[in-house]
Tab-separated table of C-alpha atoms and ligand atoms in Angstrom:
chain	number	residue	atom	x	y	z
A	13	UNK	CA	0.000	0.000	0.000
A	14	UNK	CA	1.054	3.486	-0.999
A	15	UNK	CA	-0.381	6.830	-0.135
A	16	UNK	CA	-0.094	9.797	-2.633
A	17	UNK	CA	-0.502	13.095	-1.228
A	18	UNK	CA	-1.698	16.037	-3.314
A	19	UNK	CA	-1.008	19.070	-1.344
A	20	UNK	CA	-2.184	22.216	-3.113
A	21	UNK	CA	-0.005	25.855	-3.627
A	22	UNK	CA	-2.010	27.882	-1.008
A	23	UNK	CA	-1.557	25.281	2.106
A	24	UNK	CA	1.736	24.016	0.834
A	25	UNK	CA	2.863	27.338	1.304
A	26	UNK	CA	1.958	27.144	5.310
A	27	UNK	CA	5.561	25.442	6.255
A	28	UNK	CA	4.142	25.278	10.124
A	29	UNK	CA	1.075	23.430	8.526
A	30	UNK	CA	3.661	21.001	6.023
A	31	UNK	CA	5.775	20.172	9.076
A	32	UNK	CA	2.411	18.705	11.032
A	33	UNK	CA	1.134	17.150	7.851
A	34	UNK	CA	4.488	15.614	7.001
A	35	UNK	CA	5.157	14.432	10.655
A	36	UNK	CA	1.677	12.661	10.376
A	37	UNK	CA	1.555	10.663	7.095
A	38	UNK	CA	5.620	9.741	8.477
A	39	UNK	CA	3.920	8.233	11.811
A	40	UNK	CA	1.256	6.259	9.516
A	41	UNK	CA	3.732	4.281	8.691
A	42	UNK	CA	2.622	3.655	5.339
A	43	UNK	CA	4.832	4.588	2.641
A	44	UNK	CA	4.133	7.914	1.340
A	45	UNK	CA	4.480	10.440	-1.862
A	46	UNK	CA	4.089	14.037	-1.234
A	47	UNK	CA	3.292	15.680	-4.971
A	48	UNK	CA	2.834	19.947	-4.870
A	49	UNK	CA	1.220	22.397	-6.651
A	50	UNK	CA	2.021	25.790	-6.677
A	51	UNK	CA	0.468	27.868	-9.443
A	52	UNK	CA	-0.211	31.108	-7.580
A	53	UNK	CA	2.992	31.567	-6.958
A	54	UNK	CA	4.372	31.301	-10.593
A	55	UNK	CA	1.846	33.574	-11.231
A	56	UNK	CA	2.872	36.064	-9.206
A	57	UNK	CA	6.742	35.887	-9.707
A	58	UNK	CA	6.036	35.584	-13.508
A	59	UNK	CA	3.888	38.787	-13.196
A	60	UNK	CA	6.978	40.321	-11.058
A	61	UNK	CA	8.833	39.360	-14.101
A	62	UNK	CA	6.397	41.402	-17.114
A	63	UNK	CA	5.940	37.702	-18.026
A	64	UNK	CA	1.840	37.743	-18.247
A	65	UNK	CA	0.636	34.046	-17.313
A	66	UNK	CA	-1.918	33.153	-20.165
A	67	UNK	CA	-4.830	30.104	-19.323
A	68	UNK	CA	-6.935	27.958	-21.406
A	69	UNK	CA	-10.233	26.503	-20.094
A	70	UNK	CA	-8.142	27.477	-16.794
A	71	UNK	CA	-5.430	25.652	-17.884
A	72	UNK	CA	-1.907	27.606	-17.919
A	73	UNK	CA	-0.298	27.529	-21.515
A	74	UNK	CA	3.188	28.147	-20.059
A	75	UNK	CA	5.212	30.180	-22.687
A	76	UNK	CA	8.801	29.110	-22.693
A	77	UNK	CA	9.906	31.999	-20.667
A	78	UNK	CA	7.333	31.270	-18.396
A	79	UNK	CA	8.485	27.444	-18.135
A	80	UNK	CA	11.837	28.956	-16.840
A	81	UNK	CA	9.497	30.452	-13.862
A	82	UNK	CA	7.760	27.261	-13.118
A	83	UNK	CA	10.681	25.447	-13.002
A	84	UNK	CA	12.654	28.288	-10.700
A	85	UNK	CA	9.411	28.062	-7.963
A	86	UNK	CA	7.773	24.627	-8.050
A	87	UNK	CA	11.430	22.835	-8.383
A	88	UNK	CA	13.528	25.474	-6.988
A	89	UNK	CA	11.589	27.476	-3.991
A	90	UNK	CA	8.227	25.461	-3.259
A	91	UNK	CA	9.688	22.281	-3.546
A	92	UNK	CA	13.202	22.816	-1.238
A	93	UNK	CA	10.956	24.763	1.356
A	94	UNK	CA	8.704	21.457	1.476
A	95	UNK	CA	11.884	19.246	2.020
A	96	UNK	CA	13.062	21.615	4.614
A	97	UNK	CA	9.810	21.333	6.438
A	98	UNK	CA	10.318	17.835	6.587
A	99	UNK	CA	14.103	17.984	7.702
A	100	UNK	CA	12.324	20.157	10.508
A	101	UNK	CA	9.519	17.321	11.463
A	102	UNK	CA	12.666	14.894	11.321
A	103	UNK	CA	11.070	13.131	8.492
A	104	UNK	CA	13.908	11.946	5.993
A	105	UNK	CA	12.790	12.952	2.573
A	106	UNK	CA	14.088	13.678	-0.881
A	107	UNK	CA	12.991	16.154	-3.390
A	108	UNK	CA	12.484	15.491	-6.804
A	109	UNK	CA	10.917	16.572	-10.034
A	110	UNK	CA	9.207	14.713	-12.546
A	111	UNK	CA	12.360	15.204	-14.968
A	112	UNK	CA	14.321	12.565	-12.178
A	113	UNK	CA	14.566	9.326	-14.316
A	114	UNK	CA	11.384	10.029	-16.163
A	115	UNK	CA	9.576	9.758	-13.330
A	116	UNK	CA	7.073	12.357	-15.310
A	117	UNK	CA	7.180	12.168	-19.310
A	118	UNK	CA	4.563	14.499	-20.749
A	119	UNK	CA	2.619	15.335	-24.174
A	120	UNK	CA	2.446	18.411	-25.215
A	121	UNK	CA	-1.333	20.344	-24.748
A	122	UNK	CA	-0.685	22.838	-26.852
A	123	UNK	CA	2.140	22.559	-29.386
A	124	UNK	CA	0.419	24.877	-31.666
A	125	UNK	CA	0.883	27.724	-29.212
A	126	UNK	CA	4.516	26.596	-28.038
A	127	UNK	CA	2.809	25.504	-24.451
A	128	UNK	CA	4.927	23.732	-22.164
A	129	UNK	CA	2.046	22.435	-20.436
A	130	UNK	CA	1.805	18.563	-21.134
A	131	UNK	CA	-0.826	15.893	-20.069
A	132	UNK	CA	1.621	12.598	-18.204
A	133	UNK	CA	2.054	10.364	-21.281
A	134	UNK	CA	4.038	8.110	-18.936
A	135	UNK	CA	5.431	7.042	-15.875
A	136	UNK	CA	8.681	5.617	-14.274
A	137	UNK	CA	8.287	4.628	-11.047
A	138	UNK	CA	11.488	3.533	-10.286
A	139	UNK	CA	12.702	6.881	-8.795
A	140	UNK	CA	10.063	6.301	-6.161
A	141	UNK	CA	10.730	2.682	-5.543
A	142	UNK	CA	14.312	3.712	-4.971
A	143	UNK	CA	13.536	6.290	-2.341
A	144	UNK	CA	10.733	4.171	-0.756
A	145	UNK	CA	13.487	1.009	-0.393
A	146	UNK	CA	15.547	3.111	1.327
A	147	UNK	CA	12.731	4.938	3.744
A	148	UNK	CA	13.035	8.084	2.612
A	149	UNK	CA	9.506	10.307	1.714
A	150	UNK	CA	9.753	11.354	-2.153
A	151	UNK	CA	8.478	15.156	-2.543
A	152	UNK	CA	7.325	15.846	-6.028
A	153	UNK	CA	7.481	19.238	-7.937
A	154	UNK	CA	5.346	18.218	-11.076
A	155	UNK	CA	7.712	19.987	-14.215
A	156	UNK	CA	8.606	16.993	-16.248
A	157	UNK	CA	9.942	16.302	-19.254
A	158	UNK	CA	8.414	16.668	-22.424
A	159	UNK	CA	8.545	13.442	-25.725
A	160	UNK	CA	11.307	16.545	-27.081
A	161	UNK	CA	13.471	16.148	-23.866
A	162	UNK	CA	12.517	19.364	-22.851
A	163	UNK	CA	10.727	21.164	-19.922
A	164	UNK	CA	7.419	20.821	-18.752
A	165	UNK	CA	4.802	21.589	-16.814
A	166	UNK	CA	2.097	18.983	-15.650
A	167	UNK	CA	-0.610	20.198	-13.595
A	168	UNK	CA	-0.182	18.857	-9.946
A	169	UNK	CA	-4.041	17.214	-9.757
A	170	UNK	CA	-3.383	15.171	-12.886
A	171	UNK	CA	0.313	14.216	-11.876
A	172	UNK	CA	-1.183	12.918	-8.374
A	173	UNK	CA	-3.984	11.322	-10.505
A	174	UNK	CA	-1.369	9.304	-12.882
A	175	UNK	CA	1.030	8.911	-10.339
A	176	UNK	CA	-1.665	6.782	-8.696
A	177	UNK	CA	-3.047	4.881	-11.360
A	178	UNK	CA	0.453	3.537	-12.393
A	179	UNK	CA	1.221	2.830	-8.432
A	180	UNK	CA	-2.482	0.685	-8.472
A	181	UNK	CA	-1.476	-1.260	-11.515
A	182	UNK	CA	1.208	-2.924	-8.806
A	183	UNK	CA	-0.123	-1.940	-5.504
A	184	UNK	CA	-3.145	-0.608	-3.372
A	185	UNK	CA	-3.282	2.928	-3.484
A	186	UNK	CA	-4.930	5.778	-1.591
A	187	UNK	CA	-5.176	9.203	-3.068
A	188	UNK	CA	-5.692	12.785	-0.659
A	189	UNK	CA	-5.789	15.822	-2.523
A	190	UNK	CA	-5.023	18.502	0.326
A	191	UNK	CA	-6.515	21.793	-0.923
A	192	UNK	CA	-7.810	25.080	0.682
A	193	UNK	CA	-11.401	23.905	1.081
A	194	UNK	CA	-12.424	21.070	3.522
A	195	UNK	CA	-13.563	19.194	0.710
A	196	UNK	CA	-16.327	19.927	-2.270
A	197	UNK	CA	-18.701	22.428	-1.060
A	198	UNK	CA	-22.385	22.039	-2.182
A	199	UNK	CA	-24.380	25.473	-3.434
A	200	UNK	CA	-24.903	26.057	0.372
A	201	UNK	CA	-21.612	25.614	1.060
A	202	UNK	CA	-21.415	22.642	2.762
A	203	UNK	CA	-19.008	19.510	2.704
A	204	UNK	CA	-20.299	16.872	0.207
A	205	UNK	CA	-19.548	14.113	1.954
A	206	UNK	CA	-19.084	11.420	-0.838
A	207	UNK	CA	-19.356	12.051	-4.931
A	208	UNK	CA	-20.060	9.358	-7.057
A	209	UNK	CA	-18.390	9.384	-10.605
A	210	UNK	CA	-21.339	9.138	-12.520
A	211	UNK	CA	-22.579	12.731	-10.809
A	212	UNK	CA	-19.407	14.659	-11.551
A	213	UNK	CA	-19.755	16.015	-14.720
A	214	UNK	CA	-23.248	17.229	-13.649
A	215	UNK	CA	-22.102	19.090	-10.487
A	216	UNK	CA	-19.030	21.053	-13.041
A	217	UNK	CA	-22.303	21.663	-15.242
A	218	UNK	CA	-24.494	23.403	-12.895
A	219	UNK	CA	-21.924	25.249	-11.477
A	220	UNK	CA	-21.461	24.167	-8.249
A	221	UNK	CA	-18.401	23.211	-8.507
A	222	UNK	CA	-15.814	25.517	-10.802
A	223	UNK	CA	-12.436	25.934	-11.487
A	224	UNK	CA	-9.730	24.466	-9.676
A	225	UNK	CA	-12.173	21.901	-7.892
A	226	UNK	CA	-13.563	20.551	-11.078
A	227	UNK	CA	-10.310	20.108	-12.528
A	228	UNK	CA	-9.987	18.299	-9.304
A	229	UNK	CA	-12.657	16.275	-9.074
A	230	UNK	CA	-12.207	14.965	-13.294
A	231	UNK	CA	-8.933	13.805	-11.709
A	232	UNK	CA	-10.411	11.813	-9.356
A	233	UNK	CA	-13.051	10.318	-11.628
A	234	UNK	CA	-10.098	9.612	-13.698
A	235	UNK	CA	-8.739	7.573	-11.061
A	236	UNK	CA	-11.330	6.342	-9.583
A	237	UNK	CA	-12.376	4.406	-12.798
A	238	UNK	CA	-8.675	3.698	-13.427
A	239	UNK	CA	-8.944	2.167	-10.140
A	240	UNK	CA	-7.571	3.711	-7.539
A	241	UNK	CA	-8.757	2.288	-4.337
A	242	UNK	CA	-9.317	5.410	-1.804
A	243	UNK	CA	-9.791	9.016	-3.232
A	244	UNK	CA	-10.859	11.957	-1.197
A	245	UNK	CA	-10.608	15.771	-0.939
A	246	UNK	CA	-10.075	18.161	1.679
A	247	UNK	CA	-7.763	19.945	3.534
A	248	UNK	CA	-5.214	20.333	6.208
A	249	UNK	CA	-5.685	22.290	10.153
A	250	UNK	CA	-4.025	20.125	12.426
A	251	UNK	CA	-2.596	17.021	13.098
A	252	UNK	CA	-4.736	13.920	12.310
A	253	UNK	CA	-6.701	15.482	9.202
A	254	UNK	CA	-4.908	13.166	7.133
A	255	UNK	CA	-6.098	10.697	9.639
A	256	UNK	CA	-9.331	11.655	8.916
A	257	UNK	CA	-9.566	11.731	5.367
A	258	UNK	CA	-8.270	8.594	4.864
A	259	UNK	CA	-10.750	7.223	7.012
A	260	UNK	CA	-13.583	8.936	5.691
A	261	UNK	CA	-14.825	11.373	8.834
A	262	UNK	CA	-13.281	14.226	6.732
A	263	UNK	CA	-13.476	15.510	3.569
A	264	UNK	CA	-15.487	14.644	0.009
A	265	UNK	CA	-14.637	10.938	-0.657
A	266	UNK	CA	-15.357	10.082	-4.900
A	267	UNK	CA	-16.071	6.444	-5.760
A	268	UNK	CA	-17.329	4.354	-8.391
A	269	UNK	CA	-20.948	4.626	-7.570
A	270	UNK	CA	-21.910	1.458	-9.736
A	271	UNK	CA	-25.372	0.214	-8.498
A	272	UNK	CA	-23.915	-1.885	-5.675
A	273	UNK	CA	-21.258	0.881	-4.356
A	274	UNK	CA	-22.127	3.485	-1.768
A	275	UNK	CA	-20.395	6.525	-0.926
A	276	UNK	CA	-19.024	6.478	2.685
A	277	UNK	CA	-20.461	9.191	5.668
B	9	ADP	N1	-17.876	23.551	-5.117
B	9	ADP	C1	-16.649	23.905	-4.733
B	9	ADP	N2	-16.113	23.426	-3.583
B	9	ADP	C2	-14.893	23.781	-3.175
B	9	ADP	N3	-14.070	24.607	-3.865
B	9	ADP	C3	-14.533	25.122	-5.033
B	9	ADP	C4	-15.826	24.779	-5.515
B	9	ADP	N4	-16.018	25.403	-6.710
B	9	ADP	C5	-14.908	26.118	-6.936
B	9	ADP	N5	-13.990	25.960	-5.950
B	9	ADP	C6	-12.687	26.603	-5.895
B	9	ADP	O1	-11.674	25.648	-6.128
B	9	ADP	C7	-10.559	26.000	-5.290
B	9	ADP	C8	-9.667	24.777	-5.103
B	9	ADP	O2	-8.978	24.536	-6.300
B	9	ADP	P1	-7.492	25.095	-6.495
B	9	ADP	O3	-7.464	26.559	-6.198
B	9	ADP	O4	-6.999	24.649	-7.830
B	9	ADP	O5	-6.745	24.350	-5.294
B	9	ADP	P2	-5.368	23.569	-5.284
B	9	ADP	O6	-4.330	24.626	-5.194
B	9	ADP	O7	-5.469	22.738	-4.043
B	9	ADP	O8	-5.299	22.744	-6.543
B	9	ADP	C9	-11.197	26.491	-4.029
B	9	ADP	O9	-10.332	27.334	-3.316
B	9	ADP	C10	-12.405	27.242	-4.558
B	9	ADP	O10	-12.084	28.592	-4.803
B	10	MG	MG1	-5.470	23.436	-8.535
């Protein structure tokens, strides 16, 4: 069993926060990935820059000068901050990138444009096997590398998301994705407590649930029908939210919802 931990830009950037949440999924004892986002703050040092960050269907196209930025703060400055957090909680970890080994290969979204974003065309997960073997907690910054050998940038929800289906074709696999909500909020703004797959793409199309959460949850359909065994949303306050996510008292759990499934609390 593997967990894969999603932690979004906003409470990633929280260090106090990413030393509790570190210390915790350490003391569960089962082995763990920590993958980060961090979009607002390319955003902001690319605007610092005169370098204007340009989205498609909310996606970011990343210009090549603006791949430069994503790789200087995901790789560089979110990512090392997130290591030293752990070297604080005494939790031995390793940062990495998706360009280590191939660990993330990407495809291109928009070649016509010159994007450097790229959808995970495939996966090596011997970087994390490596790490794991040796007991050490593999923190991901999600640049890659593109089919042309050069940079990329994979959005952090669908690196967790493929990053998990490759782990479940060899293992059990739970997914968290640790954003700045306590899970998906309902038009009254209240925790949905479990989403079935089937009722996704109707909550994006009423609008309850819009931008970065329904990119979220079409990651976790995605995995959920790729079979990922445990997938749930919400976020992080003090120690044992993780413990509560996983076991379903927190948070916005998605699962199959075939006729014989049923969502948890
Ligand atoms: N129904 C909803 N429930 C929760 N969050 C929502 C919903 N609809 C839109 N959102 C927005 O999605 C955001 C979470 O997505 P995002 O900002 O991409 O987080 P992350 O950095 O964790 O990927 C929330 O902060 C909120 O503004
Ligand atoms: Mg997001």
């Amino acid at each position: 069993m593997i967990q894969i931990i999603k932690t979004g830009g906003t409470v990633a950037g929280d260090v106090k926060l990413m030393e509790l949440l570190i210390r915790e999924i350490a003391d569960s004892g089962v082995p763990a990935v920590l993958v980060h986002g961090g979009g607002k703050a390319v955003t902001e040092i690319s605007r610092r820059l005169g370098i204007t960050s340009v989205f498609r269907e909310g996606v970011r196209l990343t210009a090549p000068e603006e791949m430069a930025v994503v790789d200087m703060v995901l790789a560089g400055l979110t990512n090392t901050e997130l290591v030293r957090a752990a070297y604080r909680a005494g939790v031995p970890a390793v940062g990495l990138t998706g360009a280590d080994s191939g660990l993330f290969t990407g495809a291109l979204m928009f070649p016509g444009e010159g994007g450097r974003t790229a959808r995970v065309s495939s996966i090596n997960l011997a970087p994390i096997a490596a790490l794991h073997a040796r007991g050490f907690l593999p923190i991901v910054a999600t640049v890659g590398v593109g089919e042309d050998g050069e940079a990329v940038n994979i959005n952090a929800d669908e690196a967790a998301q493929a990053l998990a289906q490759a782990v479940a074709r060899e293992q059990q696999v739970e997914l968290s994705f640790i954003a700045d909500t306590p899970g998906v909020l309902d038009d009254q703004g209240q925790v949905i407590g479990s989403i079935p797959v089937r009722e996704v793409e109707a909550l994006i199309r009423s609008g309850v649930v819009r931008d970065g959460m329904a990119a979220k949850i079409r990651s976790c359909a995605s995995a959920v029908t790729a079979g990922v065994g445990r997938i749930v949303i919400g976020t992080y306050r003090e120690t044992g939210d993780v413990g509560r996510l996983r076991e379903g008292t927190a948070g916005t759990v998605v699962f199959p919802g075939g006729d014989n499934d049923q969502g948890t609390h």
